[in-house]
Short mmCIF file of C-alpha atoms and ligand atoms in Angstrom, two decimals:
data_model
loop_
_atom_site.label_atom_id
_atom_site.label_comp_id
_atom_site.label_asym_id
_atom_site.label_seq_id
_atom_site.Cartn_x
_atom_site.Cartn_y
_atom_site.Cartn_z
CA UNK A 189 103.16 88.55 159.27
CA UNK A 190 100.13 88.98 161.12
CA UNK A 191 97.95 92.19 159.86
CA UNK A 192 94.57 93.43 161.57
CA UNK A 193 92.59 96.53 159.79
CA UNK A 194 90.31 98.63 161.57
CA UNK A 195 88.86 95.63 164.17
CA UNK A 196 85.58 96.28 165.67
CA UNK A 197 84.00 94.82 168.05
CA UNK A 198 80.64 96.08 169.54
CA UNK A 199 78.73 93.67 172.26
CA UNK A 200 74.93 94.22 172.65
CA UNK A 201 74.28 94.26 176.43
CA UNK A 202 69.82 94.75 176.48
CA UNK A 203 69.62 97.98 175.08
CA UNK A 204 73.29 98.69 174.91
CA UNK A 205 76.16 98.38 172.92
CA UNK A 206 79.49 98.10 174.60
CA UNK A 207 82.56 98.92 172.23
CA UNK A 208 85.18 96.70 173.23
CA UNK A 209 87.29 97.09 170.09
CA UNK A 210 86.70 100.54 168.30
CA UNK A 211 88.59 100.18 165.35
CA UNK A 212 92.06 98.57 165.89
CA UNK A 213 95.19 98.26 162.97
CA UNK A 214 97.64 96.61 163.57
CA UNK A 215 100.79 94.97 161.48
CA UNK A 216 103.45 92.50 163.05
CA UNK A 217 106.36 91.73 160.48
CA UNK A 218 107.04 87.99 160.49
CA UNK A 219 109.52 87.07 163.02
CA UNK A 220 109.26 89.84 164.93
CA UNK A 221 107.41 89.86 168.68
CA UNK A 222 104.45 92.65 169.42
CA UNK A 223 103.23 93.13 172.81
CA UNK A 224 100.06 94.34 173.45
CA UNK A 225 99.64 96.18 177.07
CA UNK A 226 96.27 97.45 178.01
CA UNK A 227 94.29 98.32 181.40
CA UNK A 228 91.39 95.79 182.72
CA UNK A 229 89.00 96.13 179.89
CA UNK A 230 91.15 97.48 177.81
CA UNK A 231 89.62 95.09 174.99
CA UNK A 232 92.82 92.76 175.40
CA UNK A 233 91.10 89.29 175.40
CA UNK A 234 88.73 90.85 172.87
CA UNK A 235 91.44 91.26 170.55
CA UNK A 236 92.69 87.67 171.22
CA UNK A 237 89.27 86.39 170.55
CA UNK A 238 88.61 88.81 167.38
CA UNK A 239 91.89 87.12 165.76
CA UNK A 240 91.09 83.85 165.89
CA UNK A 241 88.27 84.42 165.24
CA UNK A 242 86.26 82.59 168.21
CA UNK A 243 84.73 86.14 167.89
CA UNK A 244 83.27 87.18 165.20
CA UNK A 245 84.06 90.90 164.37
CA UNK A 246 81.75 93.67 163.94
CA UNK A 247 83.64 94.74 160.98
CA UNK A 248 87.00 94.94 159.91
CA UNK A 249 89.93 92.29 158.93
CA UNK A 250 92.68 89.70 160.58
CA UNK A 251 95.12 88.22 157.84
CA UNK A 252 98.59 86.18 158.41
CA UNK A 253 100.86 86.02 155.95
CA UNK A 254 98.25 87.94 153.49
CA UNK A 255 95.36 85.36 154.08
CA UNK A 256 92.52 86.48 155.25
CA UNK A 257 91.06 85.02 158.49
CA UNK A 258 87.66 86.95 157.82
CA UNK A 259 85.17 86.44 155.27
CA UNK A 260 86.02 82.71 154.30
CA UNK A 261 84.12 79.45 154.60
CA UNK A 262 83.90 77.14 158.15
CA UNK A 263 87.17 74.35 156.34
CA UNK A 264 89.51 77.40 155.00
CA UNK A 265 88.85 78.97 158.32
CA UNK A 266 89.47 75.71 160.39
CA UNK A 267 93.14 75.75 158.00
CA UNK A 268 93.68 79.36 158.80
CA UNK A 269 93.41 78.60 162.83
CA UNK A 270 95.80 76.29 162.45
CA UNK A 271 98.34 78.94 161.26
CA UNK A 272 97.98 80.48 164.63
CA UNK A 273 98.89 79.00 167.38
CA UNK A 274 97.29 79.51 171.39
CA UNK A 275 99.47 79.69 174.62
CA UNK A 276 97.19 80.69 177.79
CA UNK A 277 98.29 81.56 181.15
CA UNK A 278 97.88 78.42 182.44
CA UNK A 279 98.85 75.83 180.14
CA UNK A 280 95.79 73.81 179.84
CA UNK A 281 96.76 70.35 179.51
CA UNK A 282 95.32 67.07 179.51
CA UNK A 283 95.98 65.45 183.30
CA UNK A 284 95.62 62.16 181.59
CA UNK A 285 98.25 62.56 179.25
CA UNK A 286 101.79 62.95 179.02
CA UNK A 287 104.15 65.60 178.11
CA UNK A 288 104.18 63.98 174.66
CA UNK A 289 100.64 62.88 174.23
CA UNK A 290 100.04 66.54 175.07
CA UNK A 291 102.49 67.88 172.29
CA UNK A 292 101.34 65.40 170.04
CA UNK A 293 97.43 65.64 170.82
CA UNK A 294 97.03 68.97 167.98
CA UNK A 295 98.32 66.32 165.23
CA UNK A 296 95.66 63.46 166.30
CA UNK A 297 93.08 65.76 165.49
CA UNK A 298 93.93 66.67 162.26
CA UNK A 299 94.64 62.56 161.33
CA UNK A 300 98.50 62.95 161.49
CA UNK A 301 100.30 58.93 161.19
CA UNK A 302 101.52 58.25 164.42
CA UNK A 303 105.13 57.99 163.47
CA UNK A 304 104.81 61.83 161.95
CA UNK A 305 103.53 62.46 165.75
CA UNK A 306 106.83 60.84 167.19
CA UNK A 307 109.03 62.59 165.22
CA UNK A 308 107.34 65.93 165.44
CA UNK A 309 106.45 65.59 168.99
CA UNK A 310 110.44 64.42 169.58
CA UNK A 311 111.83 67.86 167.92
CA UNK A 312 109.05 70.64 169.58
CA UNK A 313 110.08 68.72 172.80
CA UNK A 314 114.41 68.96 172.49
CA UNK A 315 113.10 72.45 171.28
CA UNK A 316 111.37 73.59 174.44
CA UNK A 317 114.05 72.09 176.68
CA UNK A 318 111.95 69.13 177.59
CA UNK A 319 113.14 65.97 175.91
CA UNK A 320 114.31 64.38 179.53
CA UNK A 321 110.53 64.78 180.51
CA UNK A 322 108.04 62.73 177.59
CA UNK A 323 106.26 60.24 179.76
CA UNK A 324 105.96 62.97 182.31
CA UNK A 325 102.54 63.60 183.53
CA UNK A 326 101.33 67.69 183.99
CA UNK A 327 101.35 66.75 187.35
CA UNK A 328 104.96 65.52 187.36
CA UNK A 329 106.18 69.28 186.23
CA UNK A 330 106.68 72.76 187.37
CA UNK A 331 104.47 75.94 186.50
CA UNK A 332 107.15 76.84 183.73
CA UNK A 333 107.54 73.00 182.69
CA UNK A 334 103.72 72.82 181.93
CA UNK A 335 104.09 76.19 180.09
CA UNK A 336 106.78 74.70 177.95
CA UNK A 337 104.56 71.86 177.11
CA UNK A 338 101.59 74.08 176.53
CA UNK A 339 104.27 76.18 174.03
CA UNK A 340 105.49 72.71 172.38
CA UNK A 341 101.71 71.79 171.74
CA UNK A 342 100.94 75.38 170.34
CA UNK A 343 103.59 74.90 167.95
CA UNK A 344 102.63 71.16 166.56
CA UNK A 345 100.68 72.60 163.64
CA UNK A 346 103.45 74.36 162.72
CA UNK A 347 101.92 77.89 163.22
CA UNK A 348 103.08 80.95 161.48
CA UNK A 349 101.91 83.08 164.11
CA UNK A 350 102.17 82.63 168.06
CA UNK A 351 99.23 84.38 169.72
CA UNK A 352 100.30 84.75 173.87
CA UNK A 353 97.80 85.31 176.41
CA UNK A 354 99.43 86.50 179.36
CA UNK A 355 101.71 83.63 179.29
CA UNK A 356 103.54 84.51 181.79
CA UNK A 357 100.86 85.61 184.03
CA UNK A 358 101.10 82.77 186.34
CA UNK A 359 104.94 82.23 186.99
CA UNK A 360 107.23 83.70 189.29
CA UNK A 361 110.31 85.82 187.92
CA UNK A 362 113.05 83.35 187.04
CA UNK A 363 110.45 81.34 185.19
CA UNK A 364 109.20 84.63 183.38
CA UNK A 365 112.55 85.35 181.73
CA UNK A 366 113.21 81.72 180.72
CA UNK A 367 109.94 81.39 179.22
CA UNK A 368 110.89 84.91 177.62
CA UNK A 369 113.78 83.71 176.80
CA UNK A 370 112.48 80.69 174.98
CA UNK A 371 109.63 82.68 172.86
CA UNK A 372 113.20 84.90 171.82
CA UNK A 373 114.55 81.57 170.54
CA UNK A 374 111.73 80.70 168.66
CA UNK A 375 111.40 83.43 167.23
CA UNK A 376 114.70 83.36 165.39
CA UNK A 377 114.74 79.65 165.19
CA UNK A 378 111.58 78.99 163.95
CA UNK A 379 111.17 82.83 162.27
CA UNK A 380 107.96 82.95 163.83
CA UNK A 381 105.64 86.04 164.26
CA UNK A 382 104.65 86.39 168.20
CA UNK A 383 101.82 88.28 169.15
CA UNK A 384 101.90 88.75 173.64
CA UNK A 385 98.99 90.11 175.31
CA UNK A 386 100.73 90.82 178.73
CA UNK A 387 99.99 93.37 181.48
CA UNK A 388 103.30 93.30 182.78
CA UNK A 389 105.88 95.92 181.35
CA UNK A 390 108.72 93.70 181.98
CA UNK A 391 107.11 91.04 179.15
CA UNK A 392 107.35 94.33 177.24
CA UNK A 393 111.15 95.09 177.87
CA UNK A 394 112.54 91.52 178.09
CA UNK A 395 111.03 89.91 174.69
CA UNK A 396 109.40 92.29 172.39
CA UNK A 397 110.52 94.01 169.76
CA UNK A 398 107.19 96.44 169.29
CA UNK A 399 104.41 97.45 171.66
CA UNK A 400 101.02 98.87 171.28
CA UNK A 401 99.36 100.36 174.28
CA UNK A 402 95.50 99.58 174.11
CA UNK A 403 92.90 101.83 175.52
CA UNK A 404 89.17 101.72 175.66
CA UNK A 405 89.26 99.67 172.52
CA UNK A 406 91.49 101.89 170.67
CA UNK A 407 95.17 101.27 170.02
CA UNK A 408 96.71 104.84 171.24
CA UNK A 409 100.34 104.28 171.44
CA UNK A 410 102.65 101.92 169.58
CA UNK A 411 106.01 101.40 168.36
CA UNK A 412 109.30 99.36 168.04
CA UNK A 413 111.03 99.76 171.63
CA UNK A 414 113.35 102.31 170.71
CA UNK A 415 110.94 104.84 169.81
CA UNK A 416 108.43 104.58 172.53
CA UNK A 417 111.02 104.52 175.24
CA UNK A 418 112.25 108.00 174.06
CA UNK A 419 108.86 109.04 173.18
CA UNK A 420 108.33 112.18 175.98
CA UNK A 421 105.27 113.13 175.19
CA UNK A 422 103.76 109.25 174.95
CA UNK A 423 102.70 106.95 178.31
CA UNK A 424 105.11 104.08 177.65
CA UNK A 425 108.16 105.71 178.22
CA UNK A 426 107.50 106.72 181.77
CA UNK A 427 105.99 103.03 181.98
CA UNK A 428 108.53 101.14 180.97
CA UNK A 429 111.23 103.13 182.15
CA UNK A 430 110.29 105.30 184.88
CA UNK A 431 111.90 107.44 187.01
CA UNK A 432 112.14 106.42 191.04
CA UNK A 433 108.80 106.69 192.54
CA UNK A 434 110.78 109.30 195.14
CA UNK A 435 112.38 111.38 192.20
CA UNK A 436 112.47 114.89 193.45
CA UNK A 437 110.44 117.21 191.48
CA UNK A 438 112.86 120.41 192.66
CA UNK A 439 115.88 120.47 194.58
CA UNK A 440 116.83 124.51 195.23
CA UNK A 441 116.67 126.61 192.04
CA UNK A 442 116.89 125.82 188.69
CA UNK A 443 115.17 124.43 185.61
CA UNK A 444 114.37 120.91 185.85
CA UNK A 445 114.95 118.61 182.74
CA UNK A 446 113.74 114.96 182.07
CA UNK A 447 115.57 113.52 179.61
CA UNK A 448 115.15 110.03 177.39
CA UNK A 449 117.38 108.34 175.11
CA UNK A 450 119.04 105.57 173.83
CA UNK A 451 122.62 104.76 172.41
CA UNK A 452 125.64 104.10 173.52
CA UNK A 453 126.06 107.07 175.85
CA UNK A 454 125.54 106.18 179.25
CA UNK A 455 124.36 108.48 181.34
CA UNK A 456 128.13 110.26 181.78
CA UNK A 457 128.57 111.45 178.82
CA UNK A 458 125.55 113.33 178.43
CA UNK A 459 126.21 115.31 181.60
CA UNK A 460 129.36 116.46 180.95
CA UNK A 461 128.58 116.80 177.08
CA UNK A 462 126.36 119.74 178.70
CA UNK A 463 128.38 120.70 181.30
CA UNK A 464 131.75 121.38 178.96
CA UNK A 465 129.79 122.97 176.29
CA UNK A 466 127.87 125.37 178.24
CA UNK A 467 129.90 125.88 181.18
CA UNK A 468 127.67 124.68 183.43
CA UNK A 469 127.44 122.20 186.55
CA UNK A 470 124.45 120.29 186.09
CA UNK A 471 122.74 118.39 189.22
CA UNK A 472 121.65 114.80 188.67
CA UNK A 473 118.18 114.65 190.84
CA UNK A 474 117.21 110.66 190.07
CA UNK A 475 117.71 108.36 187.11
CA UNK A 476 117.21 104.80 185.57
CA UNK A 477 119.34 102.96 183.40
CA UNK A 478 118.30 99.88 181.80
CA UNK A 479 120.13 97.14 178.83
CA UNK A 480 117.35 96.07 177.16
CA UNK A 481 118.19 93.56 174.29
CA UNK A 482 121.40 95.09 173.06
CA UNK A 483 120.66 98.66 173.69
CA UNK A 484 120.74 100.67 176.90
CA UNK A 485 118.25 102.95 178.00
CA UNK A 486 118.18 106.14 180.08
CA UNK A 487 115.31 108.35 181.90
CA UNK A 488 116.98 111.23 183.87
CA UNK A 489 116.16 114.15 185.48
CA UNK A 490 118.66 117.05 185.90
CA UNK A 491 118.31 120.62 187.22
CA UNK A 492 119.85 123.39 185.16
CA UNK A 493 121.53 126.05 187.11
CA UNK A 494 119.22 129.84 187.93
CA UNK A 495 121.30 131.45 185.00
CA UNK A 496 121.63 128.89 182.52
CA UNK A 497 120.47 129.26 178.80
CA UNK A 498 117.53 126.40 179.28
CA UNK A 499 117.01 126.88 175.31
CA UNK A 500 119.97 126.79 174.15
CA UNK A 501 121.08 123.76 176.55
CA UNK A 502 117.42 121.66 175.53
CA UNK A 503 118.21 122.73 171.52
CA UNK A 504 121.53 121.38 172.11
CA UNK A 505 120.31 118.11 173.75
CA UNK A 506 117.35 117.80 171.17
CA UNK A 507 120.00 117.96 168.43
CA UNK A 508 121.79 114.82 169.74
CA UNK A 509 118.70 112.80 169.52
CA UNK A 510 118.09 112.99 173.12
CA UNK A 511 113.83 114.11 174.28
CA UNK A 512 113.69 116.38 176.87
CA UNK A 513 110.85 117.52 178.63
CA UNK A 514 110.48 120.95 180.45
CA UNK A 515 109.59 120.11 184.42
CA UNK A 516 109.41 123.63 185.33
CA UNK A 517 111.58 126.30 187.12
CA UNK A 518 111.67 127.36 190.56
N1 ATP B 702 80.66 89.02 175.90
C1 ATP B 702 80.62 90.30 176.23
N2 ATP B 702 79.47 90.98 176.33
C2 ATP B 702 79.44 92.28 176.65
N3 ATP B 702 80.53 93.04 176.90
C3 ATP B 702 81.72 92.42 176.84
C4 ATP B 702 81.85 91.04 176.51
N4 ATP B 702 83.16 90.71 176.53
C5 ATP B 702 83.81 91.84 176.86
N5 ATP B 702 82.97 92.88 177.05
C6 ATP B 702 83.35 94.26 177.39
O1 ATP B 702 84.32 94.70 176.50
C7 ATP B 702 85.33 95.45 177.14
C8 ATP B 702 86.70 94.83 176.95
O2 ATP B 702 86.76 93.58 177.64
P1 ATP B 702 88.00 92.59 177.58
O3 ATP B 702 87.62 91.35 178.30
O4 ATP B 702 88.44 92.47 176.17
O5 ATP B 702 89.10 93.42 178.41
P2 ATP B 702 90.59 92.99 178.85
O6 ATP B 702 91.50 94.05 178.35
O7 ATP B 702 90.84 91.59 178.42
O8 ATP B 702 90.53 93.07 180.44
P3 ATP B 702 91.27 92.16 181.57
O9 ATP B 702 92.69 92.67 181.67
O10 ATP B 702 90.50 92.46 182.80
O11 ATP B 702 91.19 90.72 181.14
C9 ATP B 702 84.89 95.53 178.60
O12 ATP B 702 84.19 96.75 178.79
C10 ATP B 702 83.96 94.36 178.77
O13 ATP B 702 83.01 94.59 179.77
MG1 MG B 703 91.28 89.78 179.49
#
């Protein structure tokens, strides 16, 4: 479990101070995955820095697994690093070294017998999918190969917490999801709490389980997936599961409706829930459906007919768990 209270972080730039962190809180329950998705400057790398605490906060407190990071001497720190472990966007290896002097390179520091190394270095690497590819050099190996290596080595220490820098930043789309796919597996494997700064929203949908939406420093959205997704009112939702850029705003008379929701309904049953209980033909203007993890997702946006009963119909919808937002009338 990772936990962050009330992180500040002011920079003093000549007469200046720039707020890059204005007071962030944060808690990510152990085996779970957090992404954090932020604008350029949001204070993202900030953050990063702040929790391990290359940075030192202006005030406020990092802890994993109820140890605090802050406020303890240069050795318990060094420990407490350890228990976190680094992936970048570009993996940052040694040229010189193999795949498993790489892996194993985190254990030489800390004076680890060179058997241990083997045998640790042996397991991270059948973990990541790399066994085949020990004596490799980084130059021998793909983007996403060098990424698992760079994962492999962040785990060596045996982390309890996996802090991601937009890891996958620098890969193209079939790499993302098996890298995604491998953090996933980790995460249950190992039961290991994953923290990934990303500023791509489909990091967001493929692997994590909770998001926070960073802003000027401040945290100003956050959530499991579930509840941000069908969140009207918040910035994720339309984010993460937005309608078609071309989504008609009217289409002839009528109230317009955007609705968001989750479940097993697919988009069907909804519709005709409405259209059976209120007598009603309801127009479908756009739509997106989306299985994320094991749930599916849906962001619609219907148009009521002139006479219809719009409360009535948006009580009714509200009442089955479903958020609709008001577009307007025409
Ligand atoms: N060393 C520093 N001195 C002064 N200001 C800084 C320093 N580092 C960051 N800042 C400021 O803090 C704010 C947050 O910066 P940060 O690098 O954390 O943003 P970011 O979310 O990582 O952005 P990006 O997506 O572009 O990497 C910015 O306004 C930045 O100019
Ligand atoms: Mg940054």
């Amino acid at each position: 479990m990772i936990t962050v209270r009330d992180l500040r972080k002011v920079y003093r730039q000549g007469s200046n101070d720039v707020v890059a962190l204005g007071g962030v809180s944060l808690e990510v329950p152990t085996g779970k995955i957090h992404g954090i998705v932020g604008h350029s400057g949001a204070g993202k790398s900030t953050l990063v820095r702040c929790l391990t605490l290359l940075d030192q906060p202006t005030s406020g407190t990092v802890s994993v697994n109820g140890k605090e990071l802050t406020n303890v001497s240069a050795d318990e720190l060094r420990d407490a690093r350890r228990r976190i472990g680094m992936v970048f966007q570009h993996a940052n290896l040694f040229d010189s070294r193999t795949t498993e002097q790489n892996v194993g390179y985190p254990l030489e520091l800390t004076g680890t017998p060179k058997k241990e190394i083997a045998a640790k270095v042996a397991e991270l690497l059948e973990l990541v999918g790399l066994a085949k590819f020990a004596k490799a050099y980084p130059s021998q190996l793909s983007g996403g190969q060098r990424q698992r290596v760079g994962i492999a080595r962040a785990l060596a220490t045996d982390p309890d917490v996996l802090l991601c820098d937009e890891p996958t930043s620098a890969l193209d789309p079939k790499t993302t999801d098996e890298i995604l796919e491998l953090v996933k597996k980790l995460r249950d494997r190992l039961n290991i709490t994953v923290l990934i700064i990303t500023h791509e929203m489909h990091v967001v949908k493929q692997a994590c389980d909770s998001v926070s939406l960073l802003e000027g420093g401040f945290i100003v959205e956050h959530g499991d997936i579930a509840s941000v997704i069908t969140n009207a009112e918040g910035r994720l939702a339309h984010t993460l599961l937005p309608l078609p850029g071309d989504a008609p705003r009217s289409a002839g008379a009528g109230t317009i409706l955007d609705l968001l929701y989750t479940g097993d309904q697919a988009t069907e049953p909804v519709i005709s829930a409405v259209s059976r209980t209120f007598n009603i033909d309801v127009n479908v203007l756009a739509g997106s459906v989306e299985q994320l993890s094991d749930q599916q997702y849906a962001h619609l946006r219907i148009q009521l007919p002139v006479d219809a009963d719009v409360e009535a119909i948006t009580n009714y919808l509200k009442s089955n768990g479903i958020a609709v937002t008001v577009k307007g009338t025409k």
